[in-house]
Structure formats: structure tokens, C-alpha cells
Short mmCIF file of C-alpha atoms in Angstrom, two decimals:
data_model
loop_
_atom_site.label_atom_id
_atom_site.label_comp_id
_atom_site.label_asym_id
_atom_site.label_seq_id
_atom_site.Cartn_x
_atom_site.Cartn_y
_atom_site.Cartn_z
CA MET A 280 47.24 -110.68 168.36
CA VAL A 281 50.62 -109.39 167.35
CA GLU A 282 52.52 -109.13 164.08
CA LEU A 283 56.17 -108.66 163.15
CA SER A 284 57.32 -105.22 162.10
CA GLN A 285 60.70 -104.27 160.69
CA THR A 286 62.46 -101.06 161.67
CA LEU A 287 65.82 -100.87 159.95
CA LEU A 288 67.24 -101.83 156.57
CA ASN A 289 70.92 -101.63 155.60
CA LEU A 290 71.55 -102.27 151.91
CA PRO A 291 74.92 -101.78 150.22
CA VAL A 292 74.79 -102.68 146.52
CA LEU A 293 78.28 -103.82 145.55
CA ILE A 294 77.84 -104.57 141.85
CA CYS A 295 74.78 -103.89 139.67
CA ARG A 296 73.62 -106.97 137.82
CA LEU A 297 72.72 -107.07 134.15
CA ARG A 298 69.58 -108.56 132.70
CA GLY A 299 70.10 -112.25 132.10
CA ASP A 300 72.67 -112.75 134.86
CA VAL A 301 71.89 -115.64 137.20
CA VAL A 302 72.34 -115.05 140.93
CA GLN A 303 71.84 -117.10 144.07
CA VAL A 304 70.31 -115.70 147.24
CA GLU A 305 71.17 -116.80 150.79
CA THR A 306 69.15 -115.56 153.76
CA TRP A 307 69.09 -116.36 157.48
CA ILE A 308 67.77 -115.06 160.82
CA SER A 309 69.85 -114.37 163.92
CA ALA A 310 68.94 -112.98 167.34
CA SER A 311 69.33 -109.23 168.01
CA GLY A 312 68.94 -108.17 171.64
CA LYS A 313 66.21 -109.54 173.87
CA HIS A 314 63.15 -108.88 171.75
CA GLY A 315 64.40 -108.54 168.20
CA HIS A 316 65.76 -110.50 165.28
CA THR A 317 68.03 -109.68 162.38
CA GLY A 318 67.48 -110.88 158.83
CA ASP A 319 70.49 -111.08 156.53
CA TRP A 320 70.76 -111.58 152.79
CA LEU A 321 73.64 -112.29 150.44
CA VAL A 322 73.19 -112.13 146.68
CA ARG A 323 76.03 -113.87 144.80
CA ASP A 324 76.85 -114.55 141.18
CA TYR A 325 75.68 -118.09 140.50
CA ILE A 326 78.73 -118.98 138.42
CA THR A 327 81.63 -117.11 140.05
CA GLY A 328 80.30 -116.94 143.62
CA GLU A 329 81.21 -113.23 143.74
CA THR A 330 79.11 -111.21 146.23
CA HIS A 331 76.98 -108.53 144.58
CA LEU A 332 74.67 -107.37 147.35
CA ARG A 333 74.60 -107.61 151.13
CA ALA A 334 71.60 -106.58 153.19
CA THR A 335 70.72 -106.59 156.88
CA SER A 336 67.28 -105.75 158.19
CA SER A 337 67.43 -105.58 161.92
CA ARG A 338 65.16 -105.02 164.86
CA TYR A 339 62.11 -106.99 163.82
CA LEU A 340 59.69 -106.03 166.61
CA MET A 341 56.27 -107.26 167.65
CA ILE A 342 53.33 -104.86 167.25
CA ASP A 343 49.87 -105.30 168.76
CA LYS A 344 47.46 -105.66 165.84
CA LYS A 345 44.75 -103.53 167.46
CA THR A 346 46.61 -100.78 169.31
CA ARG A 347 49.56 -100.70 166.81
CA LYS A 348 51.87 -100.33 169.84
CA LEU A 349 55.05 -102.30 170.55
CA SER A 350 54.51 -105.65 172.21
CA PHE A 351 56.90 -108.02 173.97
CA LEU A 352 57.99 -111.10 172.10
CA LYS A 353 55.80 -113.86 173.50
CA GLU A 354 57.73 -116.85 174.93
CA ALA A 355 55.58 -119.30 173.01
CA TRP A 356 56.29 -117.57 169.73
CA ALA A 357 60.00 -117.23 170.57
CA ASP A 358 60.18 -121.00 171.14
CA GLN A 359 58.46 -121.52 167.81
CA ILE A 360 61.04 -119.61 165.77
CA LYS A 361 64.07 -120.66 167.86
CA PRO A 362 64.93 -123.67 165.66
CA HIS A 363 65.21 -121.31 162.66
CA VAL A 364 67.50 -118.73 164.35
CA LEU A 365 71.26 -119.05 163.83
CA ASP A 366 73.52 -118.67 166.85
CA CYS A 367 76.61 -117.31 165.17
CA HIS A 368 78.94 -114.50 166.22
CA GLU A 369 79.78 -113.57 162.63
CA TYR A 370 76.31 -112.17 162.04
CA PRO A 371 74.82 -109.72 161.21
CA ILE A 372 76.87 -109.25 158.06
CA ILE A 373 76.57 -105.47 158.22
CA MET A 374 77.61 -104.45 161.72
CA GLY A 375 77.49 -100.67 161.42
CA ASP A 376 74.38 -99.03 162.83
CA ASN A 377 74.00 -95.86 160.79
CA ARG A 378 70.84 -94.73 162.59
CA LYS A 379 72.61 -92.15 164.74
CA LEU A 380 73.92 -90.49 161.60
CA LEU A 381 70.48 -90.16 160.01
CA GLN A 382 69.31 -86.57 160.18
CA ILE A 383 65.79 -85.31 160.65
CA LEU A 384 64.89 -82.80 157.94
CA ASP A 385 62.42 -79.94 157.83
CA VAL A 386 61.32 -77.66 155.01
CA ASP A 387 64.08 -75.15 155.83
CA THR A 388 66.93 -77.67 155.74
CA ALA A 389 65.70 -79.70 152.75
CA ASP A 390 67.11 -79.16 149.26
CA TYR A 391 64.23 -80.97 147.52
CA VAL A 392 60.56 -81.40 148.39
CA ARG A 393 58.32 -83.96 146.67
CA THR A 394 54.64 -83.79 147.61
CA GLY A 395 51.57 -85.77 146.52
CA LEU A 396 52.82 -89.28 147.33
CA SER A 397 50.08 -91.72 148.27
CA PRO A 398 49.68 -95.51 148.28
CA LEU A 399 47.52 -97.13 145.62
CA TRP A 400 45.18 -99.95 146.54
CA ASN A 401 47.62 -102.67 145.46
CA ASP A 402 50.41 -101.17 147.60
CA LEU A 403 48.54 -102.22 150.77
CA ASP A 404 48.97 -105.55 152.54
CA ILE A 405 46.18 -107.63 154.05
CA ASN A 406 46.18 -105.37 157.15
CA GLN A 407 45.70 -102.29 154.93
CA TYR A 408 49.21 -100.95 155.61
CA VAL A 409 52.05 -100.29 153.17
CA ASN A 410 54.36 -103.15 154.07
CA TYR A 411 56.64 -103.49 151.06
CA HIS A 412 60.21 -102.18 151.04
CA ILE A 413 59.95 -101.50 147.31
CA LYS A 414 57.17 -98.93 147.79
CA TYR A 415 59.00 -97.01 150.51
CA ILE A 416 62.22 -97.12 148.49
CA SER A 417 60.44 -95.77 145.40
CA TRP A 418 59.12 -92.86 147.54
CA ILE A 419 62.65 -92.25 148.86
CA LEU A 420 64.04 -92.18 145.31
CA GLU A 421 61.49 -89.50 144.37
CA GLY A 422 63.39 -87.17 146.70
CA ALA A 423 66.27 -86.59 144.31
CA PRO A 424 65.81 -84.72 141.00
CA ARG A 425 65.26 -87.02 138.02
CA SER A 426 68.28 -85.73 136.10
CA PHE A 427 70.39 -86.89 139.06
CA LEU A 428 68.74 -90.33 139.09
CA GLU A 429 69.65 -90.72 135.42
CA SER A 430 73.30 -89.74 135.84
CA HIS A 431 74.00 -91.69 139.06
CA LYS A 432 73.47 -95.20 140.38
CA LEU A 433 72.40 -96.15 143.89
CA SER A 434 75.26 -97.83 145.75
CA ALA A 435 74.03 -98.08 149.37
CA MET A 436 70.96 -97.32 151.44
CA THR A 437 69.99 -97.19 155.12
CA VAL A 438 66.31 -96.93 156.02
CA GLU A 439 64.91 -96.47 159.51
CA TYR A 440 61.16 -97.06 159.74
CA ARG A 441 59.49 -94.92 162.42
CA LYS A 442 55.73 -95.09 161.84
CA GLU A 443 53.29 -97.13 159.80
CA CYS A 444 51.68 -95.78 156.64
CA GLY A 445 48.05 -96.78 156.12
CA ARG A 446 45.41 -96.28 153.44
CA GLU A 447 44.32 -92.75 152.53
CA SER A 448 47.74 -91.45 153.64
CA MET A 449 49.19 -88.46 151.80
CA LEU A 450 52.95 -88.13 152.16
CA HIS A 451 55.77 -85.79 151.23
CA ASN A 452 59.46 -86.45 150.92
CA LEU A 453 62.11 -83.97 152.12
CA SER A 454 65.64 -84.60 150.85
CA ALA A 455 68.99 -82.88 151.29
CA VAL A 456 72.51 -83.49 150.03
CA SER A 457 74.45 -84.54 153.14
CA ARG A 458 77.80 -85.11 151.46
CA ASN A 459 78.88 -84.25 147.96
CA GLY A 460 82.08 -85.95 146.80
CA THR A 461 82.55 -83.40 144.05
CA SER A 462 83.18 -80.42 146.34
CA ALA A 463 85.53 -79.76 149.24
CA THR A 464 83.77 -78.61 152.42
CA ASN A 465 86.97 -77.25 154.01
CA SER A 466 90.70 -77.26 153.48
CA THR A 467 91.27 -80.51 155.41
CA ASP A 468 88.28 -82.36 154.05
CA HIS A 469 88.71 -82.95 150.32
CA PHE A 470 86.25 -85.38 148.77
CA THR A 471 86.82 -86.60 145.27
CA GLU A 472 84.30 -87.39 142.57
CA ASP A 473 84.49 -91.16 143.04
CA GLU A 474 83.49 -90.95 146.71
CA GLY A 475 79.96 -90.31 145.49
CA ILE A 476 77.11 -88.23 146.83
CA GLU A 477 74.98 -88.86 149.91
CA PHE A 478 71.37 -87.78 150.38
CA ASP A 479 69.37 -87.67 153.62
CA HIS A 480 65.62 -88.25 153.24
CA SER A 481 62.60 -87.93 155.53
CA LEU A 482 59.11 -89.11 154.63
CA TYR A 483 56.27 -87.35 156.45
CA LEU A 484 52.53 -87.79 156.79
CA GLN A 485 50.29 -84.73 156.46
CA ASP A 486 49.86 -84.54 160.27
CA GLY A 487 53.63 -83.97 160.54
CA SER A 488 54.56 -87.42 161.87
CA GLU A 489 57.66 -88.99 160.35
CA VAL A 490 57.17 -92.33 158.57
CA LEU A 491 60.85 -92.99 157.93
CA ARG A 492 64.23 -91.39 157.56
CA ALA A 493 66.85 -92.70 155.18
CA ARG A 494 70.27 -92.14 153.72
CA THR A 495 71.20 -93.03 150.14
CA MET A 496 74.68 -93.15 148.62
CA TRP A 497 75.14 -92.62 144.86
CA MET A 498 78.01 -93.02 142.43
CA PRO A 499 78.32 -91.51 138.94
CA LYS A 500 77.17 -94.00 136.27
CA SER A 501 80.49 -93.72 134.43
CA ILE A 502 82.35 -95.44 137.29
CA MET B 257 64.22 -96.77 114.88
CA VAL B 258 60.93 -98.33 115.87
CA GLU B 259 59.65 -100.16 118.93
CA LEU B 260 56.70 -102.44 119.59
CA SER B 261 53.67 -101.01 121.33
CA GLN B 262 50.65 -102.88 122.60
CA THR B 263 47.14 -101.50 122.28
CA LEU B 264 44.65 -103.99 123.67
CA LEU B 265 44.53 -106.42 126.57
CA ASN B 266 41.73 -108.93 127.25
CA LEU B 267 42.05 -110.67 130.59
CA PRO B 268 39.36 -112.96 132.04
CA VAL B 269 40.40 -114.41 135.40
CA LEU B 270 38.64 -117.74 135.77
CA ILE B 271 39.82 -118.88 139.20
CA CYS B 272 41.87 -116.89 141.72
CA ARG B 273 44.94 -118.76 142.86
CA LEU B 274 46.02 -119.11 146.47
CA ARG B 275 49.49 -118.46 147.79
CA GLY B 276 51.58 -121.59 147.46
CA ASP B 277 49.72 -122.98 144.44
CA VAL B 278 51.97 -123.96 141.55
CA VAL B 279 50.90 -122.95 138.05
CA GLN B 280 52.31 -123.34 134.57
CA VAL B 281 52.24 -120.58 131.97
CA GLU B 282 51.98 -121.07 128.21
CA THR B 283 52.39 -118.16 125.81
CA TRP B 284 52.63 -117.80 122.03
CA ILE B 285 52.43 -115.20 119.23
CA SER B 286 50.15 -115.33 116.22
CA ALA B 287 49.60 -112.91 113.32
CA SER B 288 46.77 -110.33 113.54
CA GLY B 289 46.05 -108.45 110.31
CA LYS B 290 48.80 -107.09 108.08
CA HIS B 291 50.83 -105.13 110.59
CA GLY B 292 49.99 -106.55 113.97
CA HIS B 293 50.52 -109.53 116.21
CA THR B 294 48.56 -111.15 118.99
CA GLY B 295 50.08 -112.50 122.18
CA ASP B 296 48.18 -115.18 124.09
CA TRP B 297 48.67 -116.61 127.56
CA LEU B 298 47.20 -119.57 129.40
CA VAL B 299 47.80 -120.06 133.12
CA ARG B 300 47.00 -123.62 134.26
CA ASP B 301 47.18 -125.50 137.53
CA TYR B 302 50.45 -127.42 137.46
CA ILE B 303 48.93 -130.56 138.98
CA THR B 304 45.37 -130.75 137.59
CA GLY B 305 45.92 -128.90 134.28
CA GLU B 306 42.80 -126.83 134.98
CA THR B 307 42.80 -123.40 133.25
CA HIS B 308 42.79 -120.48 135.67
CA LEU B 309 43.49 -117.47 133.49
CA ARG B 310 43.35 -116.69 129.77
CA ALA B 311 44.73 -113.49 128.31
CA THR B 312 45.04 -112.03 124.83
CA SER B 313 46.94 -108.86 124.06
CA SER B 314 46.37 -107.94 120.48
CA ARG B 315 47.45 -105.33 117.98
CA TYR B 316 51.10 -104.98 118.80
CA LEU B 317 52.03 -102.04 116.54
CA MET B 318 55.29 -100.44 115.55
CA ILE B 319 55.95 -96.89 116.78
CA ASP B 320 58.68 -94.56 115.53
CA LYS B 321 61.00 -93.93 118.49
CA LYS B 322 61.47 -90.23 117.68
CA THR B 323 58.10 -89.06 116.37
CA ARG B 324 56.06 -91.52 118.56
CA LYS B 325 53.80 -92.07 115.51
CA LEU B 326 52.66 -95.39 114.06
CA SER B 327 55.11 -97.05 111.68
CA PHE B 328 54.70 -99.88 109.19
CA LEU B 329 56.09 -103.25 110.19
CA LYS B 330 59.42 -103.44 108.37
CA GLU B 331 59.77 -106.49 106.10
CA ALA B 332 63.18 -107.31 107.54
CA TRP B 333 61.82 -107.31 111.06
CA ALA B 334 58.75 -109.32 110.01
CA ASP B 335 61.03 -111.99 108.54
CA GLN B 336 62.98 -112.03 111.77
CA ILE B 337 59.99 -112.86 113.98
CA LYS B 338 58.23 -115.11 111.42
CA PRO B 339 59.76 -118.35 112.77
CA HIS B 340 58.28 -117.55 116.20
CA VAL B 341 54.72 -116.82 114.97
CA LEU B 342 52.17 -119.63 115.07
CA ASP B 343 49.94 -120.14 112.02
CA CYS B 344 46.89 -121.59 113.71
CA HIS B 345 43.20 -120.85 113.12
CA GLU B 346 42.30 -121.59 116.73
CA TYR B 347 43.99 -118.41 117.94
CA PRO B 348 43.60 -115.90 119.50
CA ILE B 349 42.07 -117.69 122.49
CA ILE B 350 39.77 -114.74 123.26
CA MET B 351 37.99 -113.89 120.03
CA GLY B 352 35.66 -111.18 121.24
CA ASP B 353 36.78 -107.62 120.56
CA ASN B 354 35.19 -105.57 123.34
CA ARG B 355 36.62 -102.28 122.13
CA LYS B 356 33.39 -101.10 120.53
CA LEU B 357 31.63 -101.53 123.85
CA LEU B 358 34.12 -99.41 125.77
CA GLN B 359 32.62 -96.05 126.58
CA ILE B 360 34.37 -92.72 126.72
CA LEU B 361 33.65 -90.98 130.03
CA ASP B 362 33.61 -87.32 131.03
CA VAL B 363 33.19 -85.63 134.41
CA ASP B 364 29.39 -85.47 133.95
CA THR B 365 28.94 -89.19 133.19
CA ALA B 366 31.48 -90.52 135.71
CA ASP B 367 30.40 -91.88 139.10
CA TYR B 368 33.90 -91.69 140.60
CA VAL B 369 36.85 -89.37 139.98
CA ARG B 370 40.35 -90.12 141.25
CA THR B 371 42.91 -87.34 140.69
CA GLY B 372 46.60 -86.98 141.54
CA LEU B 373 47.91 -90.12 139.82
CA SER B 374 51.48 -89.83 138.58
CA PRO B 375 54.27 -92.28 137.70
CA LEU B 376 57.20 -92.62 140.08
CA TRP B 377 60.73 -92.87 138.74
CA ASN B 378 60.81 -96.68 138.91
CA ASP B 379 57.54 -96.95 136.94
CA LEU B 380 59.34 -95.71 133.81
CA ASP B 381 61.04 -97.97 131.26
CA ILE B 382 64.36 -97.23 129.56
CA ASN B 383 62.58 -94.90 127.08
CA GLN B 384 61.10 -92.91 130.02
CA TYR B 385 57.55 -94.11 129.36
CA VAL B 386 55.21 -96.08 131.62
CA ASN B 387 55.30 -99.44 129.86
CA TYR B 388 54.11 -101.90 132.47
CA HIS B 389 50.58 -103.34 132.50
CA ILE B 390 50.66 -103.56 136.29
CA LYS B 391 51.01 -99.77 136.69
CA TYR B 392 48.11 -98.97 134.35
CA ILE B 393 45.96 -101.66 135.98
CA SER B 394 46.69 -100.25 139.46
CA TRP B 395 45.56 -96.80 138.20
CA ILE B 396 42.40 -98.38 136.75
CA LEU B 397 41.64 -100.08 140.09
CA GLU B 398 41.87 -96.71 141.86
CA GLY B 399 38.69 -95.76 139.98
CA ALA B 400 36.38 -97.80 142.18
CA PRO B 401 35.78 -96.94 145.85
CA ARG B 402 38.01 -98.92 148.26
CA SER B 403 35.08 -100.44 150.13
CA PHE B 404 34.00 -101.98 146.81
CA LEU B 405 37.51 -103.32 146.12
CA GLU B 406 37.44 -105.06 149.50
CA SER B 407 34.03 -106.69 148.98
CA HIS B 408 34.49 -107.79 145.36
CA LYS B 409 37.08 -109.63 143.28
CA LEU B 410 38.17 -108.77 139.75
CA SER B 411 36.96 -111.41 137.30
CA ALA B 412 37.70 -109.92 133.86
CA MET B 413 39.29 -106.87 132.30
CA THR B 414 39.59 -105.27 128.87
CA VAL B 415 42.08 -102.44 128.38
CA GLU B 416 42.49 -100.36 125.25
CA TYR B 417 45.65 -98.25 125.22
CA ARG B 418 45.26 -94.99 123.30
CA LYS B 419 48.22 -92.77 124.15
CA GLU B 420 51.59 -93.09 125.86
CA CYS B 421 52.20 -91.80 129.37
CA GLY B 422 55.62 -90.25 129.96
CA ARG B 423 57.50 -88.80 132.90
CA GLU B 424 56.08 -85.76 134.71
CA SER B 425 52.56 -86.84 133.65
CA MET B 426 49.67 -86.09 136.01
CA LEU B 427 46.62 -88.25 135.42
CA HIS B 428 43.06 -88.66 136.62
CA ASN B 429 40.75 -91.65 136.44
CA LEU B 430 37.04 -91.34 135.63
CA SER B 431 34.94 -94.42 136.40
CA ALA B 432 31.26 -95.30 136.09
CA VAL B 433 29.15 -98.37 136.84
CA SER B 434 28.08 -99.67 133.42
CA ARG B 435 26.12 -102.70 134.62
CA ASN B 436 25.10 -103.65 138.11
CA GLY B 437 23.98 -107.24 138.53
CA THR B 438 22.30 -106.46 141.83
CA SER B 439 19.55 -104.26 140.37
CA ALA B 440 17.00 -104.67 137.58
CA THR B 441 17.11 -101.90 134.99
CA ASN B 442 13.65 -102.73 133.55
CA SER B 443 10.98 -105.42 133.73
CA THR B 444 12.56 -107.60 131.01
CA ASP B 445 16.15 -107.13 132.14
CA HIS B 446 16.61 -108.78 135.51
CA PHE B 447 20.23 -109.20 136.56
CA THR B 448 20.99 -111.31 139.56
CA GLU B 449 23.71 -110.82 142.16
CA ASP B 450 25.99 -113.48 140.70
CA GLU B 451 26.18 -111.73 137.32
CA GLY B 452 28.51 -109.24 138.95
CA ILE B 453 29.16 -105.55 138.40
CA GLU B 454 30.85 -103.85 135.45
CA PHE B 455 32.79 -100.59 135.57
CA ASP B 456 33.92 -98.42 132.65
CA HIS B 457 37.13 -96.45 133.22
CA SER B 458 38.96 -93.68 131.34
CA LEU B 459 42.42 -92.44 132.24
CA TYR B 460 43.22 -88.87 131.15
CA LEU B 461 46.27 -86.63 131.07
CA GLN B 462 45.96 -83.05 132.31
CA ASP B 463 45.78 -81.74 128.71
CA GLY B 464 42.57 -83.75 128.23
CA SER B 465 44.02 -86.52 126.05
CA GLU B 466 42.90 -90.06 126.87
CA VAL B 467 45.65 -92.52 127.84
CA LEU B 468 43.38 -95.57 127.98
CA ARG B 469 39.83 -96.76 128.41
CA ALA B 470 38.96 -99.97 130.17
CA ARG B 471 36.18 -102.20 131.41
CA THR B 472 36.41 -104.28 134.58
CA MET B 473 34.03 -107.03 135.72
CA TRP B 474 33.70 -107.83 139.43
CA MET B 475 32.06 -110.59 141.43
CA PRO B 476 31.16 -110.56 145.14
CA LYS B 477 33.92 -112.19 147.23
CA SER B 478 31.45 -114.63 148.78
CA ILE B 479 30.92 -116.43 145.45
#
């Protein structure tokens, strides 16, 4: 028996919505390579049609339920989902693959360390694994100091999933500022305040294996 | 400035719903004493009208935003909500006040201790307090061993909130079996399996103050 697993999420937030706003969500699947699929989402304002959020989660892969190792996409299953997969050259909507830019962090290179993260019982799916983006994203957000989270808003995020997180896991988050728009790194590379701040994040299990690495982009709340 | 705070939740789950079922939710407010209000909910099957869940959260109280102490319900505010409050003798739908039965636990009387619970950034409301039932309930559920959570289903819950939980809080959960339907406590008190198991829970801050106490009732999943 196999199950689908997702490895990469690209999520630029274009405009933050206010409570009470009505939005419409469009989502579709397209093929990605021989064994994978890409899921895309568009969140638009229901009245104006303006796009507020684009997201691409790519490289859905098959994992053997027992061994937890990668498995080939079975022909029978591929035929089953084929009618639901779009064959369109315009997709995915976010073409850039930021994975190569994502840095691995260790205690020496990290600016912030957050320990003591663990899933609660209701964070686990039916297979007893943490399988919800929202939980991983909340662990990623813990990497930045809270004063920063209050003064800035998240504007984009790339997450690369590398290992599953099961019950009884204890995790820690290493985070580092990878680009700060408020300071110039050299004479030819002047960033300005409104270019925002980028963080790199790595989430580790106690045995040292990396659960995910991520990059978040933040803008000051005043903008 | 004052804000509403809720102190008691009574939640018997009558029938667990399956994914894909459609339900309808009814909710209303009625007066409770001089300064409080009661909120009631009924969750029914959309097709058959059968009741699946009843809930009463009583004693909404006013708290001063700065001092975090209890405040009297201002007349002006009371007039404002009056048109929305039902004047009906049938309510609240759950009459029993189980607060007197809720036991305070300490390390000596607890069967299970779960430490290291803390709110993440996205568990906090705009006032920087944990203000979501779901978070407190997930901390309560951590009190029972996971093997028990897998073999049983939650059938009722009473929660009494006693203190607010803010950012940077570290909490621990003490839990004890208060009634076990699978064993007879004496010759005249024979419980049977299908009467379920009751747990008492207390959630404490590191300074020893009690955030809440709760009782949960569980039934075997086979029933």
C-alpha cells in the first residue's frame, strides 16, 4: 500500500485579507515529471476578481505505507487520476524552484534556536504522522523572535519537506536572517527597507535528521 | 475597556459524525444571573434532524483589559446585546452544573503528568492570550496516555476556566482516572464496560496557578 506525500510548497501572499472579506478559491492538478504531480491554488477577491494568494505544492510522491520509502507511481493509480490532471503549459503558476537556494543550518550558523516543539495528539493524521501544512508552518514561525512577528507580516514562503514527523517526536527550529533589506551588505548591494527581510529555517528531530528546510519573506507591517 | 471572557463549557457529544456528513448548527444567547450570559449550541443532522451534539458555555464575564480583573457588566453594553438575548425558561439546554464535581489535582493524586506544553505564536489572539477552546482541549487530551486515546472516543467534556494563559507560558497537565466503568469499586457499585471511563484534568502554569480544571468522559471505540 502506498500513500501520497508532498515535498515542496511555494506560497507568495500578495495581499492580506481582512476578516469579513469574501474570497473564491480555484485549485487544480497538473503533471510534474514522470512520477509527480503539482497542485496549484489561486485565492481571488470574490467581488473584484483580484488575486490575493498564489500557491504551488509540487512533487507529490508515492510512499510505501510500511517501509516509508519512495515508491513508483503505479500505472493503475496513474490511470485513475489522469482524468483529473490538466494538460496545460501555463502551469504550474509559480515556476521558480527555490529549493537550491534553501540553506541547511546548524547551531553555529543559526541566529535563533527554538527547542521543545512536539506534536499534540490532534496534530496527527490517521497514520499517526503530522500531515498538516499549518502545523509545520506554525513551527517555522516559532523560529523568529516574537517582537519581529508582531512588527512584520509574512509575504512569501517556500517549504521543502525532507522527512516525516511522527508521534513522540521532539523537534527544534534553527533560523537565520538570510537577507535583511534594512542594511547594505556591500557597496554594490544596497537593499532598502521595503525589500523586506528573509529568514532561512531548518526543523530537526532529536536524532539530528532534518524534517524540513524553509525560507520566509517578511515585510514591515506599515507597508 | 472590558472584554468578554468565558468560564465554563459543557459539551456532551451524542453521536460522532463521519466525514462528508452535512450538519446544521443552531446557537443562541440567554441571560445567566445578573452579570453573565449563557451560549448554547445544537448540532443536528441536516437530513434527519437528529441531534448529534449539545453544548452550553455559561458565565461569560466581563474582564478589565488592563488589570485583567472581573468587571461589572456595563448598563450601556447590556442594553446593546439585550435584543439578541432570548428570554426562555427552557434554556440553557444543559442544566447540570458539574463544577462542584471537578476535582483539583496535585502531583500526588495524578495518574498522568504531561509537561512541556506551551502556546505557539498562532495560538494567541489579538490580546496575546490563548483564547481558543480547541487549544485548551488539545492540552486536556494530552493528559491521557496515547494508547487510551486510540482505543476510546470522547463522549462528554466539562471545562472550567480559572485563569488566563498568555504568551511565554509553560504549562503542565495533571490527569487522574476518576471513574472506570470496567472495574467494580465495591460490592454495591458495579460499573459495566459501556458506562465508560472518566478522567479529571488540571492545567497549571509554572508558578503553580491553575489555568483550568476539566472532566472528560470516554467510551470504548467498539461501542
